[in-house]
mmCIF file of N, CA and C in Angstrom:
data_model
loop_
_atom_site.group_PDB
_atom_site.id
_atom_site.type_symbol
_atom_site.label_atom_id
_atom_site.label_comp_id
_atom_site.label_asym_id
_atom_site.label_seq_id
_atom_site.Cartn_x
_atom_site.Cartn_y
_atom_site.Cartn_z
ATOM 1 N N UNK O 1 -40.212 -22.157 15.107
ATOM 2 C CA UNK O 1 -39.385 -21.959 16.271
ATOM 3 C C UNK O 1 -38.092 -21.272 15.832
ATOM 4 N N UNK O 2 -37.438 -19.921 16.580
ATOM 5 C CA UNK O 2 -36.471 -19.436 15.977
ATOM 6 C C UNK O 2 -35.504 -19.804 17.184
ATOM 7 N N UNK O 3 -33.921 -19.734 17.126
ATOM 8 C CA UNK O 3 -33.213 -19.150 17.822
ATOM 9 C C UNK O 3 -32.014 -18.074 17.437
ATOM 10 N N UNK O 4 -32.223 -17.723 18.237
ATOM 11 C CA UNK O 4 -31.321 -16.262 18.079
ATOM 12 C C UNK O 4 -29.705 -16.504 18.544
ATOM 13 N N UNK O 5 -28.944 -16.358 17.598
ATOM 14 C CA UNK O 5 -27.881 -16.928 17.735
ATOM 15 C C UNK O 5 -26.669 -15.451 18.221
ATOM 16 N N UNK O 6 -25.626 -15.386 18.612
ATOM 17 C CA UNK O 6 -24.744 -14.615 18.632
ATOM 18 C C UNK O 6 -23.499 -14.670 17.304
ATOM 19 N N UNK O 7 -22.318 -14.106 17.487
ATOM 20 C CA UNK O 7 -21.460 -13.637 16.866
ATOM 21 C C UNK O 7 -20.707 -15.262 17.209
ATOM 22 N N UNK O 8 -20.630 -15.773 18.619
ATOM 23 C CA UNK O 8 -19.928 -16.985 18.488
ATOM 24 C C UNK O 8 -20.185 -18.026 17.802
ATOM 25 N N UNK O 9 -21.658 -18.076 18.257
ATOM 26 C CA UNK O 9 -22.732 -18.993 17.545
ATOM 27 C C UNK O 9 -22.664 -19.000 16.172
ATOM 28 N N UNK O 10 -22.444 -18.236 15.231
ATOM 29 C CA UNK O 10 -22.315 -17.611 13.703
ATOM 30 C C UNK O 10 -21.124 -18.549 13.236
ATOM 31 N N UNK O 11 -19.932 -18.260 13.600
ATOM 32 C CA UNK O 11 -18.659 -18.988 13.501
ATOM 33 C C UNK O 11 -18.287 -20.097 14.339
ATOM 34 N N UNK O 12 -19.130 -20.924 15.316
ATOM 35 C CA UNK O 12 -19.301 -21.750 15.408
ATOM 36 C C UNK O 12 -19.908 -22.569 14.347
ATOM 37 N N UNK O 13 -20.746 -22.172 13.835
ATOM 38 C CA UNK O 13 -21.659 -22.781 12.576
ATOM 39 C C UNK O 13 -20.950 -23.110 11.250
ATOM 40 N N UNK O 14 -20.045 -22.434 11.157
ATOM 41 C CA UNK O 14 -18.505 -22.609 10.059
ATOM 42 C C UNK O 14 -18.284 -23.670 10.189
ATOM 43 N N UNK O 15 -17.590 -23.631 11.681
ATOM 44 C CA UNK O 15 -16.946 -24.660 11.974
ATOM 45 C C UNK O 15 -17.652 -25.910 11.831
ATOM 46 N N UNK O 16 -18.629 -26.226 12.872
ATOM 47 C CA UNK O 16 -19.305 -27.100 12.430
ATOM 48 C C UNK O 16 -19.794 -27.798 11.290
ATOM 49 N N UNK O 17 -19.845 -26.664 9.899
ATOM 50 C CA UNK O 17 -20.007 -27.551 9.413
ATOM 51 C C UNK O 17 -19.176 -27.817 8.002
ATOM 52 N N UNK O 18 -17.935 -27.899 8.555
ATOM 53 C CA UNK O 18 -16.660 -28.214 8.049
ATOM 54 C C UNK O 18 -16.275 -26.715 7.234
ATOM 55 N N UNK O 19 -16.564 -25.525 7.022
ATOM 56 C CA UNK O 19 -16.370 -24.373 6.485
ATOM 57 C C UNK O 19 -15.232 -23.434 7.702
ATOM 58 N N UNK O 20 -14.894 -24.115 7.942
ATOM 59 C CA UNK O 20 -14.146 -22.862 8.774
ATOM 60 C C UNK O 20 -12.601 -22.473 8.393
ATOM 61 N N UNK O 21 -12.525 -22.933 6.568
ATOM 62 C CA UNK O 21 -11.543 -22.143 6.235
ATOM 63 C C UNK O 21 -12.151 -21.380 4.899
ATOM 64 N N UNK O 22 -13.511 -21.461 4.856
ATOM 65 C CA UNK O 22 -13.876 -20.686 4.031
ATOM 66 C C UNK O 22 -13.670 -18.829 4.396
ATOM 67 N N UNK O 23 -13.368 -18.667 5.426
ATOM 68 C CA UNK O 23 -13.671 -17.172 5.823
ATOM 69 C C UNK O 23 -12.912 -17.398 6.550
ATOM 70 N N UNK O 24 -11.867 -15.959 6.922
ATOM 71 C CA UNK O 24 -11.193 -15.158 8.093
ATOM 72 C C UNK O 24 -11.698 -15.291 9.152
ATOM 73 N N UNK O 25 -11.825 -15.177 10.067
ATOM 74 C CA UNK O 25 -12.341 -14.504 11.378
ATOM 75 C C UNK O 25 -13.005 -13.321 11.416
ATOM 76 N N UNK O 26 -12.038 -12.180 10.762
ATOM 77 C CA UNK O 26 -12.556 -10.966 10.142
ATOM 78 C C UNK O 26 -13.649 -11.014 9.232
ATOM 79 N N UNK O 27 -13.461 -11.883 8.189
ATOM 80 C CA UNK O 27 -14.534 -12.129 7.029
ATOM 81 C C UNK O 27 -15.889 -12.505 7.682
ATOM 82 N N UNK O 28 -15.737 -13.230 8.668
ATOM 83 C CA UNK O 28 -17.243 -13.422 9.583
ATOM 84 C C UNK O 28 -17.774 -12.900 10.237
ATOM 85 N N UNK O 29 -16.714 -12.210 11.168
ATOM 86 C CA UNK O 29 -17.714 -11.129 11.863
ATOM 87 C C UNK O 29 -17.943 -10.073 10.966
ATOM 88 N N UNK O 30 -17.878 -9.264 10.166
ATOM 89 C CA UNK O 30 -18.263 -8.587 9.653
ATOM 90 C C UNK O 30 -19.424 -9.326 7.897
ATOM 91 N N UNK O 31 -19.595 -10.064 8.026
ATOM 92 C CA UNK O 31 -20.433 -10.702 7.688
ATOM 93 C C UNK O 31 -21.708 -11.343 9.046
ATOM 94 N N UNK O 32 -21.579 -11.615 9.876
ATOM 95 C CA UNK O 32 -22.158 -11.578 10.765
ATOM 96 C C UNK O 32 -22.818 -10.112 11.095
ATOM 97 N N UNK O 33 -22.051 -9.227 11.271
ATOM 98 C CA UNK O 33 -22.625 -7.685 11.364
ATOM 99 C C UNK O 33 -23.748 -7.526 10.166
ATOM 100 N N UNK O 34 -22.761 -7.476 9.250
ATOM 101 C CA UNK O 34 -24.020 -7.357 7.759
ATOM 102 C C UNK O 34 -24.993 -7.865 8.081
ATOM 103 N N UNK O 35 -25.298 -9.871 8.239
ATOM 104 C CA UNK O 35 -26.512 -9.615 7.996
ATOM 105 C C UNK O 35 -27.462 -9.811 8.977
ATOM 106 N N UNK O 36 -26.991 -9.612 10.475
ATOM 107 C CA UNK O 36 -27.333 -8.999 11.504
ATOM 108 C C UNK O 36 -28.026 -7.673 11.277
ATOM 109 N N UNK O 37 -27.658 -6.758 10.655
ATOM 110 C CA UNK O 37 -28.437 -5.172 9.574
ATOM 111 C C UNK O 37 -29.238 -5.652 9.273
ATOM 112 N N UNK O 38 -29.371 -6.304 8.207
ATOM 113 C CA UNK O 38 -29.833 -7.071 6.823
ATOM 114 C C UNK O 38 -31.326 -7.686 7.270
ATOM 115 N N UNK O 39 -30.882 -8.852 8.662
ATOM 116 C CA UNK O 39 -32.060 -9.474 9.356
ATOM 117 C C UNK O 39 -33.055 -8.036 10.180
ATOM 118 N N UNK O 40 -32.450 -7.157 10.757
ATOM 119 C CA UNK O 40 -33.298 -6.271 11.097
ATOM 120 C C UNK O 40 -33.929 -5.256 10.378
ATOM 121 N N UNK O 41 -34.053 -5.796 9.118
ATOM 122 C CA UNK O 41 -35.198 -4.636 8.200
ATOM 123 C C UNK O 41 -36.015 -5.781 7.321
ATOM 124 N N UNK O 42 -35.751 -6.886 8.215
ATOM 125 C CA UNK O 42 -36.917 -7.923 7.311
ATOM 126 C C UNK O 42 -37.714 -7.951 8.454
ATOM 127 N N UNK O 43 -39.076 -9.121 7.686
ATOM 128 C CA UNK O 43 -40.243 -8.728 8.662
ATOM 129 C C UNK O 43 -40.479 -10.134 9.036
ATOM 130 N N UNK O 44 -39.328 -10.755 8.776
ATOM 131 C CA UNK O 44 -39.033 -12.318 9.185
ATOM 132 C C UNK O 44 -37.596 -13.007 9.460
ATOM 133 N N UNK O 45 -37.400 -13.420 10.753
ATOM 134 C CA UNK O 45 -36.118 -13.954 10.582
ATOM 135 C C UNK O 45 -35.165 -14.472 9.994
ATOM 136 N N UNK O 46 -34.039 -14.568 9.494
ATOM 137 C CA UNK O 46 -33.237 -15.417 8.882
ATOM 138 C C UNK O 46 -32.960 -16.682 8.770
ATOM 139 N N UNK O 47 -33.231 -17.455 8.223
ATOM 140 C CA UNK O 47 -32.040 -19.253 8.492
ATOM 141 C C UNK O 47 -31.002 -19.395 8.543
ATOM 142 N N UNK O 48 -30.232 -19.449 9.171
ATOM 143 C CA UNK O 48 -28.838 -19.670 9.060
ATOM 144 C C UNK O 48 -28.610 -20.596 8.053
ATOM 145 N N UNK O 49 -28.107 -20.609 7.239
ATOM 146 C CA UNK O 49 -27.358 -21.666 5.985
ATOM 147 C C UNK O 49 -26.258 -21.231 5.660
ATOM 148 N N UNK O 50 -25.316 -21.693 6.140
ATOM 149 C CA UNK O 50 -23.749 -22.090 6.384
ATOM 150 C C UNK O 50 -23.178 -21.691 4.856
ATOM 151 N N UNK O 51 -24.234 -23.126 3.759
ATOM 152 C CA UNK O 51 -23.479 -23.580 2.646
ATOM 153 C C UNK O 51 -23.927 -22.416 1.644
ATOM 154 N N UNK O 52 -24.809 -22.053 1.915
ATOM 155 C CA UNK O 52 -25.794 -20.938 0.722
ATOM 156 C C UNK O 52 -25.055 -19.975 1.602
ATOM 157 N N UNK O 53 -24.270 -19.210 2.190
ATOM 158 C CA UNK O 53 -23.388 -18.164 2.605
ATOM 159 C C UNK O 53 -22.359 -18.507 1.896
ATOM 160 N N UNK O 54 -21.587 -19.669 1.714
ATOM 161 C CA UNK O 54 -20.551 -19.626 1.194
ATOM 162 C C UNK O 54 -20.453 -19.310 0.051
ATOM 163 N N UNK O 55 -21.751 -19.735 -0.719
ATOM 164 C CA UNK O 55 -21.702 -20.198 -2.230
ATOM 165 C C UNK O 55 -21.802 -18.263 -2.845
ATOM 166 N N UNK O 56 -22.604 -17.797 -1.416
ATOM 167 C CA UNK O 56 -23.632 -16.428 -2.253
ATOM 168 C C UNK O 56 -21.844 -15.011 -1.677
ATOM 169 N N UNK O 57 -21.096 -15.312 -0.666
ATOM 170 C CA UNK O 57 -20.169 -14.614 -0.619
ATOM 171 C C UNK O 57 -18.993 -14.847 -0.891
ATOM 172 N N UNK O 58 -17.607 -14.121 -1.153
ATOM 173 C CA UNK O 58 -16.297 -14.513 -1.310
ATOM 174 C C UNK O 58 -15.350 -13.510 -0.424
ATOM 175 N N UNK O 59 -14.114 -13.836 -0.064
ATOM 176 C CA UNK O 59 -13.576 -12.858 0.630
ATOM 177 C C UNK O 59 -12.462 -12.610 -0.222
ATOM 178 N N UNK O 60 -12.030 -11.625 0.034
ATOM 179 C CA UNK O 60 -11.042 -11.264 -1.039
ATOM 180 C C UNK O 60 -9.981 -10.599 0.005
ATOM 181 N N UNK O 61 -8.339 -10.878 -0.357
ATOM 182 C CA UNK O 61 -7.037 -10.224 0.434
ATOM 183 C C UNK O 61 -6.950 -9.123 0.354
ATOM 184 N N UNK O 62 -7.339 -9.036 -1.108
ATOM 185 C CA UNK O 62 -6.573 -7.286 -1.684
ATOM 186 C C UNK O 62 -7.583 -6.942 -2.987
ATOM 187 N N UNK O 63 -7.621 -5.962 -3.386
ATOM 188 C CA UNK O 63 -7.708 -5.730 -4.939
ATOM 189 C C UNK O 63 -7.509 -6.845 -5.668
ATOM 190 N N UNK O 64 -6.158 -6.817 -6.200
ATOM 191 C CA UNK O 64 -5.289 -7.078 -7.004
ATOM 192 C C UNK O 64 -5.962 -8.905 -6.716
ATOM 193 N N UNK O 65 -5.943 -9.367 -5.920
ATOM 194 C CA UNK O 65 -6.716 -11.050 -5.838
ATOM 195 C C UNK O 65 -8.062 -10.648 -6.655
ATOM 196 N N UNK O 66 -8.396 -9.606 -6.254
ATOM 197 C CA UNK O 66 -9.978 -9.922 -6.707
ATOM 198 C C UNK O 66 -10.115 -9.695 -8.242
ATOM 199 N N UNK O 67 -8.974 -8.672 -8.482
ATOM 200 C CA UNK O 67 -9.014 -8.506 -10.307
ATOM 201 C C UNK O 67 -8.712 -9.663 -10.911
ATOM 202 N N UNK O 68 -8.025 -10.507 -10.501
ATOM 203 C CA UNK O 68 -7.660 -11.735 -10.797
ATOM 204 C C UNK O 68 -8.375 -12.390 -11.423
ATOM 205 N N UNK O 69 -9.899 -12.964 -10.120
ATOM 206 C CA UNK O 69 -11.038 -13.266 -10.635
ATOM 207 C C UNK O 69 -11.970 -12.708 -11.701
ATOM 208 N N UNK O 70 -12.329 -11.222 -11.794
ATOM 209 C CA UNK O 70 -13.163 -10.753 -12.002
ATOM 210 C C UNK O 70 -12.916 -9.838 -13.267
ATOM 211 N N UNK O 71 -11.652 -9.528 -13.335
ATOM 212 C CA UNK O 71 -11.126 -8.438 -14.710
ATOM 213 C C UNK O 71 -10.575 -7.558 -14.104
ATOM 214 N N UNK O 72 -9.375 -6.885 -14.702
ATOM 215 C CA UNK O 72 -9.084 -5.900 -14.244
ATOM 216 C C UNK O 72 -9.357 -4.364 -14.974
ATOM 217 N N UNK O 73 -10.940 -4.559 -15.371
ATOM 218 C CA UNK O 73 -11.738 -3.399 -15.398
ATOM 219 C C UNK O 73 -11.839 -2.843 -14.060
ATOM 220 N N UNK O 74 -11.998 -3.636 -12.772
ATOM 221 C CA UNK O 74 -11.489 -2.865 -11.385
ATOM 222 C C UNK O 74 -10.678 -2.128 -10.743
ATOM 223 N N UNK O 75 -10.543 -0.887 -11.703
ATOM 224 C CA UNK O 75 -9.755 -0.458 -10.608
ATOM 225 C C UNK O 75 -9.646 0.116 -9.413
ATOM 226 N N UNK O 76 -10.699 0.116 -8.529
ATOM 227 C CA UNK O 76 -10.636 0.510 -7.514
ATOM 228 C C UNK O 76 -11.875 -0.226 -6.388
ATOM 229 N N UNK O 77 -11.168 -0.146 -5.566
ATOM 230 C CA UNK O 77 -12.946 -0.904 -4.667
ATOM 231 C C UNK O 77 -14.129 -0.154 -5.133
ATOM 232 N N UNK O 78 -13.998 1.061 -4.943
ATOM 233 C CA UNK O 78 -15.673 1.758 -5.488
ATOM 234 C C UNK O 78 -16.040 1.127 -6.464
ATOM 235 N N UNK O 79 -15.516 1.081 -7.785
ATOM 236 C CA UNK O 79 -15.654 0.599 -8.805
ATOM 237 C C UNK O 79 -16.427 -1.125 -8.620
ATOM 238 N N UNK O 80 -15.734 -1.921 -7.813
ATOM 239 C CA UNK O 80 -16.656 -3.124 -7.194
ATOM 240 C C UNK O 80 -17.949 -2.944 -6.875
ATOM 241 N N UNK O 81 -18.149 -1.789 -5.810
ATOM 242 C CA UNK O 81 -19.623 -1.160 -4.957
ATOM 243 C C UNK O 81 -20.262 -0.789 -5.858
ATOM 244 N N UNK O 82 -19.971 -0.649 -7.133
ATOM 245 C CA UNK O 82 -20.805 -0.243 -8.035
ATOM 246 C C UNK O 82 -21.237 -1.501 -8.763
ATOM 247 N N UNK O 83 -21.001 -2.765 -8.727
ATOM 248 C CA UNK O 83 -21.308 -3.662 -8.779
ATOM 249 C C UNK O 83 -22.055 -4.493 -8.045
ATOM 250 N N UNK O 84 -21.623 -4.597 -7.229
ATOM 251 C CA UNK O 84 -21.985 -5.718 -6.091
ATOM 252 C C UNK O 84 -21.855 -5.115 -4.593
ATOM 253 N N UNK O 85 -22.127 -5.673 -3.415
ATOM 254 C CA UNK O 85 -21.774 -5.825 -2.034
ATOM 255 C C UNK O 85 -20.699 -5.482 -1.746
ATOM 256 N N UNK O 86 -19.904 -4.845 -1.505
ATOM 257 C CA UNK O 86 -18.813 -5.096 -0.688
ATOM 258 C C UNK O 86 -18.549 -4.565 0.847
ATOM 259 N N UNK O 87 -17.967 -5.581 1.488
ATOM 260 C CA UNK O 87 -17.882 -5.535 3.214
ATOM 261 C C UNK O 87 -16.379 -5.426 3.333
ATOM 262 N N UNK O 88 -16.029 -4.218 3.668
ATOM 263 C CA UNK O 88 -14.355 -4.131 4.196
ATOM 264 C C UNK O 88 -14.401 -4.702 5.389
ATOM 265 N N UNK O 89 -13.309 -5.326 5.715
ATOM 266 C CA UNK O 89 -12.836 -6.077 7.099
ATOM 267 C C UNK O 89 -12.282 -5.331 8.182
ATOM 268 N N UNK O 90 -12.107 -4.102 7.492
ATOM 269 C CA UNK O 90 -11.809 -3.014 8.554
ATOM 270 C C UNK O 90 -12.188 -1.815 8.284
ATOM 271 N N UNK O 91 -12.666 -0.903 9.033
ATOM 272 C CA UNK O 91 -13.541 0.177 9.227
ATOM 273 C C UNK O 91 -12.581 0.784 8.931
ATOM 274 N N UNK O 92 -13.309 2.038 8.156
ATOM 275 C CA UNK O 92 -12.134 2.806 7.448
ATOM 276 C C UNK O 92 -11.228 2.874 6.611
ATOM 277 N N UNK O 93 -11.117 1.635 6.033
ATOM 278 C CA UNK O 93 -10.333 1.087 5.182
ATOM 279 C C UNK O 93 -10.609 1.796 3.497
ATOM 280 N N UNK O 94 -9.950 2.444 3.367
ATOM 281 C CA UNK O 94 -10.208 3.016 1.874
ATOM 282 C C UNK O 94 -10.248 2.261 0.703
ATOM 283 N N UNK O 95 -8.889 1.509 0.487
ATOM 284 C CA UNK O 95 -8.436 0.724 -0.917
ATOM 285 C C UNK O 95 -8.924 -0.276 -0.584
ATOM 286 N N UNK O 96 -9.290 -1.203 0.029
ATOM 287 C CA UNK O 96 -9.281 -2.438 0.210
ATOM 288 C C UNK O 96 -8.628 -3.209 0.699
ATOM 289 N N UNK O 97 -7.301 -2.508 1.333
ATOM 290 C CA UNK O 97 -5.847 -2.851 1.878
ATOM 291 C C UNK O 97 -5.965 -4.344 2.953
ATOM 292 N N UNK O 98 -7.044 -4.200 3.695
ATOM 293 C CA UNK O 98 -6.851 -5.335 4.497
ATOM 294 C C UNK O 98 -8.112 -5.662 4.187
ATOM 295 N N UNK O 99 -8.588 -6.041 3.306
ATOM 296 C CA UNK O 99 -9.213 -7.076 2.485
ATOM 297 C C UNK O 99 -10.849 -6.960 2.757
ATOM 298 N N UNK O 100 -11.454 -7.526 2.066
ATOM 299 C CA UNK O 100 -13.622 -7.385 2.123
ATOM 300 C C UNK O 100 -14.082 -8.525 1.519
ATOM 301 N N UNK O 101 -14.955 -8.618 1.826
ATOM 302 C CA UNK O 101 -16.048 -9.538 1.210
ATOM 303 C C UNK O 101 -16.972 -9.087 0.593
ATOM 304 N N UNK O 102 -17.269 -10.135 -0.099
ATOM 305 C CA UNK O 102 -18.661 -9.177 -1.605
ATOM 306 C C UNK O 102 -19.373 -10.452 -1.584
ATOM 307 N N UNK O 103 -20.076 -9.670 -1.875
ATOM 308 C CA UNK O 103 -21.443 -10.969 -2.821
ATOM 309 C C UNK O 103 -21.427 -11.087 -3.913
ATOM 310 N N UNK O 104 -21.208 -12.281 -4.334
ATOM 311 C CA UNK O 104 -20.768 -12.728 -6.052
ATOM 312 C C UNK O 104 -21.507 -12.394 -6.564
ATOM 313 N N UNK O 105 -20.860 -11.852 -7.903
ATOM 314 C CA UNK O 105 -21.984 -11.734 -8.891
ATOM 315 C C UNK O 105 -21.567 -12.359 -10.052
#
């Protein structure tokens, strides 16, 4: 049995289940978008799992937070994309200025 959830429904599910300071607002819907994509080139629906989202993404402010973590062999977001996932929080966003989410690696 599936249900098909929306964008509210998504971040409702945060909330619920005590994660709703794991991610922005921004950080979710555009994580919501992703794997809204993501679910439409599989040949089977998704599960929603709240905790295995948290664990498998991170959001990051700026660059400079994320070199923090990771090395500052980064210098530039591309340089990340050449690594891993990354989801800017705003369209168009070149540097990373108002911040993205990646999938850990």
């Amino acid at each position: 049995m599936v249900i098909t959830i929306n964008k509210h429904d998504f971040i409702q599910a945060f909330k619920d289940a005590g994660r709703e300071d794991q991610f922005s607002l921004d950080a979710l819907t555009v994580l919501f978008h992703h794997l809204e994509e993501w679910e439409s080139q599989m040949t089977e629906p998704m599960e929603l799992d709240v905790i295995a989202l948290c664990c498998e993404y991170e959001e990051y402010d700026s660059l400079d937070v994320f070199r923090a973590d990771y090395g500052d062999e980064y210098v530039s977001l591309e340089d990340v994309e050449e690594r891993t996932l990354v989801l800017r929080k705003a369209l168009g966003d070149i540097g990373g200025e108002k911040g993205f989410v990646i999938e850990k690696f």
